[in-house]
CSV table of C-alpha atoms and ligand atoms in Angstrom, one decimal:
chain,number,residue,atom,x,y,z
A,1,GLU,CA,0.0,0.0,0.0
A,2,LYS,CA,3.0,2.3,0.4
A,3,GLN,CA,3.6,1.9,-3.3
A,4,GLY,CA,7.3,1.7,-2.9
A,5,PHE,CA,7.6,4.6,-0.5
A,6,ARG,CA,9.3,3.9,2.8
A,7,HIS,CA,6.6,5.6,4.8
A,8,PHE,CA,3.0,6.7,4.2
A,9,MET,CA,4.0,10.2,5.1
A,10,LEU,CA,6.4,10.3,2.1
A,11,LYS,CA,3.8,8.8,-0.2
A,12,GLU,CA,1.3,11.4,1.0
A,13,ILE,CA,3.8,14.2,0.4
A,14,TYR,CA,4.1,13.0,-3.2
A,15,GLU,CA,0.3,12.8,-3.6
A,16,GLN,CA,0.0,16.5,-3.1
A,17,SER,CA,0.2,17.6,-6.7
A,18,SER,CA,-2.7,15.4,-7.6
A,19,VAL,CA,-4.7,16.5,-4.6
A,20,VAL,CA,-4.3,20.1,-5.5
A,21,ARG,CA,-5.3,19.3,-9.1
A,22,MET,CA,-8.4,17.4,-7.9
A,23,VAL,CA,-9.6,20.2,-5.6
A,24,LEU,CA,-9.1,22.8,-8.4
A,25,GLU,CA,-11.0,20.6,-10.9
A,26,THR,CA,-13.9,20.3,-8.5
A,27,TYR,CA,-14.3,23.9,-7.5
A,28,ILE,CA,-12.8,26.1,-10.2
A,29,SER,CA,-13.7,26.3,-13.8
A,30,ASN,CA,-10.5,26.0,-15.9
A,31,ASP,CA,-11.7,28.1,-18.9
A,32,TRP,CA,-12.7,31.1,-16.9
A,33,THR,CA,-11.6,34.5,-18.3
A,34,ALA,CA,-12.1,38.1,-17.3
A,35,ALA,CA,-14.8,38.2,-19.9
A,36,SER,CA,-16.9,35.5,-18.4
A,37,THR,CA,-20.1,36.5,-16.7
A,38,THR,CA,-20.5,33.7,-14.1
A,39,SER,CA,-18.4,33.1,-11.0
A,40,PRO,CA,-15.1,31.2,-11.6
A,41,ILE,CA,-15.7,29.2,-8.4
A,42,ASN,CA,-18.5,26.8,-7.7
A,43,LEU,CA,-18.7,25.7,-4.1
A,44,SER,CA,-22.4,24.8,-4.4
A,45,LEU,CA,-23.4,27.1,-1.6
A,46,PRO,CA,-26.9,28.5,-1.5
A,47,ALA,CA,-27.6,32.3,-1.7
A,48,GLU,CA,-28.3,32.6,2.0
A,49,PHE,CA,-24.7,31.6,2.7
A,50,TYR,CA,-23.6,34.9,1.3
A,51,THR,CA,-26.4,37.2,2.3
A,52,ASP,CA,-25.2,40.2,4.4
A,53,LEU,CA,-22.0,38.4,5.4
A,54,GLU,CA,-19.9,40.7,7.5
A,55,GLN,CA,-17.2,38.7,9.1
A,56,VAL,CA,-15.7,35.2,9.5
A,57,GLN,CA,-14.6,33.4,12.6
A,58,ILE,CA,-12.6,30.2,12.2
A,59,VAL,CA,-12.0,27.5,14.8
A,60,ALA,CA,-9.4,24.7,14.4
A,61,CYS,CA,-6.5,22.8,16.0
A,62,GLY,CA,-2.9,22.0,15.1
A,63,THR,CA,-2.1,21.9,11.4
A,64,SER,CA,-5.7,22.8,10.5
A,65,TRP,CA,-5.2,25.9,12.6
A,66,HIS,CA,-2.2,26.8,10.5
A,67,ALA,CA,-4.2,26.3,7.3
A,68,SER,CA,-6.8,28.6,8.9
A,69,LEU,CA,-4.2,31.4,9.4
A,70,VAL,CA,-3.4,31.3,5.7
A,71,GLY,CA,-7.2,31.3,5.2
A,72,LYS,CA,-7.5,34.5,7.2
A,73,TYR,CA,-4.8,36.2,5.2
A,74,LEU,CA,-6.7,35.2,1.9
A,75,LEU,CA,-10.1,36.2,3.2
A,76,GLU,CA,-8.9,39.6,4.4
A,77,GLN,CA,-6.5,40.4,1.6
A,78,LEU,CA,-8.5,39.1,-1.3
A,79,ALA,CA,-12.1,39.4,-0.2
A,80,GLN,CA,-11.7,42.2,2.4
A,81,ILE,CA,-13.7,40.3,4.9
A,82,PRO,CA,-12.6,40.7,8.6
A,83,THR,CA,-11.6,37.2,9.9
A,84,GLN,CA,-10.5,35.8,13.2
A,85,VAL,CA,-8.8,32.5,13.8
A,86,HIS,CA,-9.3,30.7,17.1
A,87,TYR,CA,-7.8,27.7,18.7
A,88,ALA,CA,-10.9,25.5,19.1
A,89,SER,CA,-9.9,24.6,22.7
A,90,GLU,CA,-9.8,28.3,23.6
A,91,PHE,CA,-12.9,29.5,21.8
A,92,ARG,CA,-15.3,27.3,23.7
A,93,TYR,CA,-14.3,28.6,27.1
A,94,ALA,CA,-13.8,32.3,26.2
A,95,PRO,CA,-16.1,32.8,23.2
A,96,PRO,CA,-15.9,36.1,21.4
A,97,PRO,CA,-18.9,38.4,21.8
A,98,LEU,CA,-21.8,37.3,19.7
A,99,MET,CA,-21.8,39.2,16.4
A,100,PRO,CA,-24.4,39.3,13.7
A,101,ASN,CA,-24.0,38.1,10.1
A,102,THR,CA,-21.0,36.0,11.0
A,103,LEU,CA,-19.8,32.9,9.2
A,104,ILE,CA,-18.3,30.3,11.6
A,105,VAL,CA,-15.9,27.9,9.9
A,106,GLY,CA,-14.8,24.7,11.5
A,107,VAL,CA,-11.6,23.3,9.9
A,108,THR,CA,-10.8,19.7,10.7
A,109,GLN,CA,-9.5,17.1,8.3
A,110,SER,CA,-10.8,14.2,10.4
A,111,GLY,CA,-14.1,15.9,11.2
A,112,GLU,CA,-13.8,14.2,14.6
A,113,THR,CA,-11.6,16.5,16.7
A,114,ALA,CA,-13.4,17.0,20.0
A,115,ASP,CA,-12.2,20.6,20.6
A,116,THR,CA,-13.4,21.7,17.2
A,117,LEU,CA,-16.7,19.9,17.4
A,118,SER,CA,-17.5,21.4,20.8
A,119,ALA,CA,-16.6,24.9,19.7
A,120,ILE,CA,-18.9,24.6,16.8
A,121,ALA,CA,-21.7,23.0,18.8
A,122,MET,CA,-21.4,25.8,21.4
A,123,ASP,CA,-21.7,28.5,18.9
A,124,LYS,CA,-24.6,26.8,17.2
A,125,GLN,CA,-26.4,26.5,20.5
A,126,ARG,CA,-25.9,30.1,21.6
A,127,ARG,CA,-27.2,31.4,18.3
A,128,ALA,CA,-30.2,29.0,18.1
A,129,GLU,CA,-32.9,31.2,19.6
A,130,LYS,CA,-31.7,34.5,18.3
A,131,THR,CA,-33.0,36.9,15.6
A,132,PRO,CA,-32.2,36.0,11.9
A,133,GLN,CA,-29.1,38.2,11.8
A,134,PHE,CA,-27.6,36.1,14.5
A,135,ARG,CA,-28.7,32.8,13.1
A,136,PRO,CA,-26.0,30.1,13.0
A,137,ARG,CA,-24.2,30.1,9.6
A,138,LEU,CA,-21.8,27.2,10.0
A,139,LEU,CA,-19.3,25.9,7.4
A,140,GLY,CA,-17.2,22.8,7.8
A,141,ILE,CA,-14.0,22.3,5.8
A,142,THR,CA,-13.2,18.6,6.1
A,143,ASN,CA,-11.8,15.5,4.4
A,144,ARG,CA,-14.6,13.3,5.9
A,145,MET,CA,-18.0,14.0,4.5
A,146,GLN,CA,-19.4,11.3,6.8
A,147,SER,CA,-17.9,12.9,10.0
A,148,SER,CA,-19.5,14.4,13.1
A,149,LEU,CA,-18.4,17.8,11.9
A,150,ALA,CA,-20.3,17.3,8.6
A,151,ARG,CA,-23.4,16.5,10.5
A,152,LEU,CA,-23.1,19.5,12.8
A,153,VAL,CA,-22.7,22.2,10.2
A,154,ASP,CA,-25.0,23.8,7.6
A,155,TYR,CA,-22.6,23.8,4.7
A,156,THR,CA,-19.4,21.9,3.8
A,157,ILE,CA,-16.4,22.1,1.6
A,158,ASP,CA,-15.0,18.6,0.9
A,159,ILE,CA,-11.2,18.8,0.6
A,160,GLN,CA,-11.0,15.4,-1.2
A,161,ALA,CA,-7.5,14.5,-0.2
A,162,GLY,CA,-8.2,10.8,0.2
A,163,ILE,CA,-7.4,8.9,3.4
A,164,GLU,CA,-4.3,10.2,5.1
A,165,ILE,CA,-2.6,7.5,7.1
A,166,GLY,CA,0.5,9.3,8.4
A,167,VAL,CA,-0.3,10.9,11.7
A,168,ALA,CA,1.5,14.1,10.6
A,169,ALA,CA,-0.9,15.9,8.3
A,170,THR,CA,0.6,16.8,4.9
A,171,LYS,CA,-1.8,16.3,1.9
A,172,THR,CA,-4.8,17.3,3.9
A,173,PHE,CA,-3.0,20.6,4.9
A,174,ILE,CA,-2.4,21.4,1.2
A,175,ALA,CA,-6.0,20.5,0.4
A,176,GLN,CA,-7.3,22.8,3.2
A,177,LEU,CA,-5.2,25.6,1.7
A,178,VAL,CA,-6.7,25.1,-1.7
A,179,ALA,CA,-10.2,25.1,-0.2
A,180,PHE,CA,-9.5,28.5,1.4
A,181,TYR,CA,-8.3,29.9,-1.9
A,182,CYS,CA,-11.6,28.8,-3.4
A,183,LEU,CA,-13.6,30.3,-0.6
A,184,ALA,CA,-11.7,33.6,-0.6
A,185,LEU,CA,-11.8,33.9,-4.4
A,186,ASP,CA,-15.5,33.1,-4.5
A,187,LEU,CA,-16.2,35.9,-1.9
A,188,ALA,CA,-13.8,38.2,-3.7
A,189,TYR,CA,-15.8,37.7,-6.9
A,190,ARG,CA,-19.1,38.3,-5.2
A,191,ARG,CA,-18.0,41.3,-3.2
A,192,GLN,CA,-16.0,42.7,-6.2
A,193,THR,CA,-12.9,43.2,-4.2
A,194,LEU,CA,-10.7,41.9,-7.0
A,195,SER,CA,-10.9,43.0,-10.7
A,196,ALA,CA,-11.7,40.4,-13.3
A,197,THR,CA,-8.2,40.6,-14.6
A,198,GLN,CA,-6.7,40.0,-11.1
A,199,LEU,CA,-9.0,37.0,-10.6
A,200,GLU,CA,-8.0,35.6,-14.0
A,201,GLN,CA,-4.3,35.9,-13.1
A,202,ILE,CA,-4.6,34.2,-9.8
A,203,ILE,CA,-6.7,31.4,-11.2
A,204,GLY,CA,-4.3,30.9,-14.1
A,205,GLN,CA,-1.5,30.6,-11.6
A,206,LEU,CA,-3.4,28.2,-9.3
A,207,TRP,CA,-3.6,25.8,-12.2
A,208,GLN,CA,0.2,25.9,-12.5
A,209,LEU,CA,0.7,24.7,-8.9
A,210,PRO,CA,0.4,20.9,-9.4
A,211,ALA,CA,3.3,20.9,-11.9
A,212,GLN,CA,5.3,23.2,-9.7
A,213,ILE,CA,4.8,20.9,-6.7
A,214,GLU,CA,6.0,18.0,-8.8
A,215,SER,CA,9.1,19.9,-9.9
A,216,ILE,CA,10.0,20.7,-6.3
A,217,LEU,CA,9.7,17.1,-5.3
A,218,GLU,CA,11.7,15.9,-8.2
A,219,GLN,CA,14.5,18.4,-7.9
A,220,GLN,CA,14.8,18.6,-4.1
A,221,GLU,CA,14.2,15.3,-2.4
A,222,ARG,CA,17.8,14.1,-2.8
A,223,GLN,CA,19.3,17.4,-1.7
A,224,ILE,CA,17.0,17.6,1.4
A,225,GLU,CA,17.8,14.0,2.3
A,226,GLU,CA,21.5,14.8,2.3
A,227,LEU,CA,21.0,18.0,4.2
A,228,ALA,CA,19.1,16.0,6.8
A,229,HIS,CA,22.3,14.1,7.6
A,230,GLU,CA,23.8,17.2,9.0
A,231,PHE,CA,21.3,17.6,11.8
A,232,THR,CA,21.8,14.3,13.6
A,233,GLU,CA,22.9,16.1,16.8
A,234,THR,CA,20.7,19.2,16.5
A,235,GLN,CA,18.4,19.8,19.4
A,236,ASP,CA,16.6,23.0,18.5
A,237,PHE,CA,15.4,24.6,15.2
A,238,ILE,CA,13.9,28.0,14.6
A,239,PHE,CA,11.5,28.6,11.6
A,240,ILE,CA,10.7,32.2,10.5
A,241,GLY,CA,8.4,33.6,7.9
A,242,ARG,CA,6.3,36.7,7.5
A,243,GLY,CA,2.9,37.6,6.1
A,244,ILE,CA,1.2,34.7,4.3
A,245,ASN,CA,4.3,32.6,5.0
A,246,TYR,CA,4.3,33.1,8.7
A,247,PRO,CA,1.8,30.2,9.2
A,248,ILE,CA,4.1,28.1,7.0
A,249,ALA,CA,6.9,28.7,9.5
A,250,LEU,CA,4.6,27.5,12.2
A,251,GLU,CA,3.7,24.4,10.2
A,252,GLY,CA,7.4,23.6,9.3
A,253,ALA,CA,8.2,23.7,13.0
A,254,LEU,CA,5.2,21.6,14.0
A,255,LYS,CA,6.0,18.9,11.4
A,256,LEU,CA,9.6,18.7,12.6
A,257,LYS,CA,8.7,18.5,16.3
A,258,GLU,CA,6.0,15.9,15.8
A,259,ILE,CA,8.0,13.3,13.9
A,260,SER,CA,11.6,14.0,14.9
A,261,TYR,CA,11.1,15.1,18.5
A,262,ILE,CA,13.5,18.0,17.9
A,263,HIS,CA,12.5,21.2,19.7
A,264,ALA,CA,11.3,23.6,17.0
A,265,GLU,CA,9.5,26.9,17.1
A,266,GLY,CA,8.1,29.1,14.4
A,267,TYR,CA,8.0,32.9,14.7
A,268,PRO,CA,7.0,35.8,12.5
A,269,ALA,CA,10.5,36.9,11.3
A,270,GLY,CA,10.0,40.4,12.6
A,271,GLU,CA,9.4,39.2,16.2
A,272,MET,CA,12.8,37.5,16.5
A,273,LYS,CA,14.5,40.7,17.7
A,274,HIS,CA,11.9,41.1,20.4
A,275,GLY,CA,13.1,38.1,22.4
A,276,PRO,CA,13.6,34.8,20.6
A,277,ILE,CA,16.9,36.0,19.0
A,278,ALA,CA,18.4,35.4,22.4
A,279,LEU,CA,18.2,31.6,21.7
A,280,LEU,CA,20.4,31.8,18.6
A,281,ASP,CA,23.9,30.5,18.3
A,282,ALA,CA,25.9,28.1,16.1
A,283,LYS,CA,24.0,25.2,17.4
A,284,VAL,CA,20.5,26.5,16.5
A,285,PRO,CA,19.8,26.4,12.7
A,286,VAL,CA,17.3,28.9,11.4
A,287,VAL,CA,15.0,28.0,8.5
A,288,ALA,CA,13.6,31.1,6.8
A,289,ILE,CA,10.9,31.3,4.2
A,290,ALA,CA,11.9,34.1,1.9
A,291,MET,CA,9.5,34.2,-1.1
A,292,PRO,CA,9.4,37.2,-3.5
A,293,GLY,CA,6.8,39.8,-2.6
A,294,SER,CA,5.9,42.5,-0.1
A,295,VAL,CA,8.1,41.1,2.8
A,296,TYR,CA,11.0,39.5,0.9
A,297,GLU,CA,13.6,42.2,1.8
A,298,LYS,CA,12.4,42.3,5.3
A,299,VAL,CA,12.8,38.6,5.8
A,300,LEU,CA,16.3,38.8,4.4
A,301,SER,CA,17.2,41.5,6.8
A,302,ASN,CA,15.8,39.4,9.7
A,303,VAL,CA,18.0,36.6,8.4
A,304,GLN,CA,21.0,38.8,8.5
A,305,GLU,CA,20.4,39.3,12.2
A,306,ALA,CA,20.5,35.5,12.7
A,307,LYS,CA,23.7,35.3,10.6
A,308,ALA,CA,25.4,37.7,13.1
A,309,ARG,CA,24.7,35.1,15.8
A,310,ASP,CA,26.4,32.3,13.8
A,311,SER,CA,23.2,30.3,13.2
A,312,ARG,CA,23.3,28.0,10.2
A,313,LEU,CA,20.8,29.5,7.7
A,314,ILE,CA,18.5,27.5,5.5
A,315,GLY,CA,16.3,29.4,3.1
A,316,VAL,CA,13.2,28.4,1.3
A,317,ALA,CA,13.9,30.9,-1.5
A,318,PRO,CA,13.1,31.6,-5.1
A,319,MET,CA,14.9,29.6,-7.7
A,320,HIS,CA,18.0,31.2,-9.3
A,321,ASP,CA,18.1,34.0,-6.7
A,322,GLU,CA,21.7,35.0,-6.3
A,323,HIS,CA,21.1,37.3,-3.4
A,324,ALA,CA,19.4,34.5,-1.4
A,325,LYS,CA,22.3,32.1,-2.4
A,326,GLU,CA,24.8,34.5,-0.9
A,327,ILE,CA,22.9,34.9,2.4
A,328,PHE,CA,21.8,31.3,3.1
A,329,ASP,CA,24.2,28.4,3.9
A,330,ASP,CA,21.7,26.1,2.1
A,331,THR,CA,18.8,27.1,-0.2
A,332,LEU,CA,15.8,25.0,-0.9
A,333,PRO,CA,14.7,26.6,-4.2
A,334,VAL,CA,11.0,27.1,-5.0
A,335,PRO,CA,9.6,28.3,-8.4
A,336,VAL,CA,8.7,32.0,-8.4
A,337,VAL,CA,5.0,32.5,-8.0
A,338,ASP,CA,2.8,35.4,-6.9
A,339,GLU,CA,3.3,35.9,-3.2
A,340,ILE,CA,-0.4,35.1,-2.5
A,341,LEU,CA,0.1,31.6,-3.8
A,342,SER,CA,3.5,30.9,-2.3
A,343,PRO,CA,2.4,28.9,0.8
A,344,ILE,CA,1.4,26.0,-1.4
A,345,LEU,CA,4.9,25.7,-2.7
A,346,SER,CA,7.0,26.8,0.4
A,347,VAL,CA,5.5,24.2,2.7
A,348,ILE,CA,6.8,21.3,0.4
A,349,PRO,CA,10.5,21.5,1.2
A,350,LEU,CA,9.7,21.9,4.9
A,351,GLN,CA,7.6,18.7,4.9
A,352,LEU,CA,10.5,16.9,3.2
A,353,LEU,CA,13.0,18.3,5.7
A,354,ALA,CA,11.0,17.2,8.7
A,355,TYR,CA,10.5,13.8,7.1
A,356,HIS,CA,14.1,13.1,6.2
A,357,ILE,CA,15.4,14.3,9.6
A,358,ALA,CA,13.0,12.0,11.4
A,359,ALA,CA,13.6,9.0,8.9
A,360,ARG,CA,17.4,9.5,9.3
A,361,ARG,CA,17.0,9.2,13.1
A,362,GLY,CA,15.2,5.9,12.5
A,363,LEU,CA,12.0,7.1,14.0
A,364,ASP,CA,8.5,5.8,13.4
A,365,VAL,CA,7.5,8.6,11.1
A,366,ASP,CA,3.9,7.4,10.4
A,367,GLN,CA,3.1,6.8,14.1
A,368,PRO,CA,5.0,9.3,16.3
A,369,ARG,CA,5.0,8.8,20.0
A,370,ASN,CA,2.2,10.4,22.0
A,371,LEU,CA,0.1,11.4,19.0
A,372,ALA,CA,-3.1,10.0,17.5
A,373,LYS,CA,-4.6,10.7,14.1
A,374,SER,CA,-7.7,12.1,15.5
A,375,VAL,CA,-8.0,13.6,18.9
A,376,THR,CA,-11.5,12.7,20.1
A,377,VAL,CA,-11.1,13.9,23.7
A,378,GLU,CA,-11.2,17.5,24.8
B,1,F6R,C1,-0.4,17.8,12.8
B,1,F6R,C2,-1.6,17.1,13.2
B,1,F6R,C3,-2.5,17.7,14.2
B,1,F6R,C4,-3.9,17.9,13.7
B,1,F6R,C5,-4.8,18.3,14.7
B,1,F6R,C6,-6.2,18.6,14.2
B,1,F6R,O1,0.3,17.1,11.9
B,1,F6R,O2,-1.9,16.1,12.6
B,1,F6R,O3,-2.0,18.9,14.7
B,1,F6R,O4,-3.8,18.8,12.6
B,1,F6R,O5,-5.0,17.4,15.7
B,1,F6R,O6,-6.7,17.5,13.5
B,1,F6R,P1,-8.0,17.7,12.6
B,1,F6R,O7,-7.6,18.4,11.4
B,1,F6R,O8,-8.4,16.3,12.3
B,1,F6R,O9,-9.0,18.4,13.4
């Protein structure tokens, strides 16, 4: 069943290009142009889903919470809709004040995470007897259409990643990201926050992503496997990113700690100087996501601060970028794409890095200690 791969996790990392293609094929029309008169996105959501929508609140845990942070960026920057992301385990016991015309989104690949289910159930209950403006408007983004989450919500987006066996989420994360692009672009179209030309460009680039994921996997796996050999003694890792790639820094750190048991933290790159930089020395490698766009130069200057502390610097950086090559000790090159789409590519080398460091240590990558695939207790 592993189809020649050593672990399910590696197989699932490799499945990501076809997962992205599948989600795009389901929800986005591939012949849409700026001249078209219908929406490029079809999520099969009824009109009342969109009516008077003023804001979005997302609840999730773990990797799904990281996907939700990317989702917030997309919903706010593309569709101009105020969005908050909550840890499900926190939301329930300190719920934000009840607001009207709010979409609540539960993001859980398994659809069975107890914290997420209870947060959604609580919100549903507190809205039940209220006036129409406060009525529950609940969306589930999940990989399991037969799950408890799917039964609890009014609307669903099926992320269609296929069963994920590795405990560390990889292909379901990518599929959640694509679902958020679809939701944000759909809302952007309806709210007219993007021009037709902008939409056409983003959609055109989305369709390029599956081939780009394949090329990263083809070109980098060997290099990353070799790089992994150099961290057999490493005890701490820092991951930094900014803007839309800040959640990817968090995700890179979570993947590494889950399966390799190495202490790893992700930070917004600009926060390093406010404290965490005190941790840095030659023994603590820093992995930076430096993708072209609004924060590229800023990330590189944050990386320089780490260089001055002798940290080994690993950069997820644009292909053929001489400036990045000079700064980083190792670069994990990624094709150049519009910043807004970069998380789908920048996460791939980080998944491979975590995988190979853990595999190199001889650990049970698919079933890490202390973790379960779905956490059904609060
Ligand atoms: C990370 C991981 C966990 C899950 C979290 C939520 O690799 O697997 O952090 O993401 O337990 O799970 P779901 O998405 O099923 O709610």
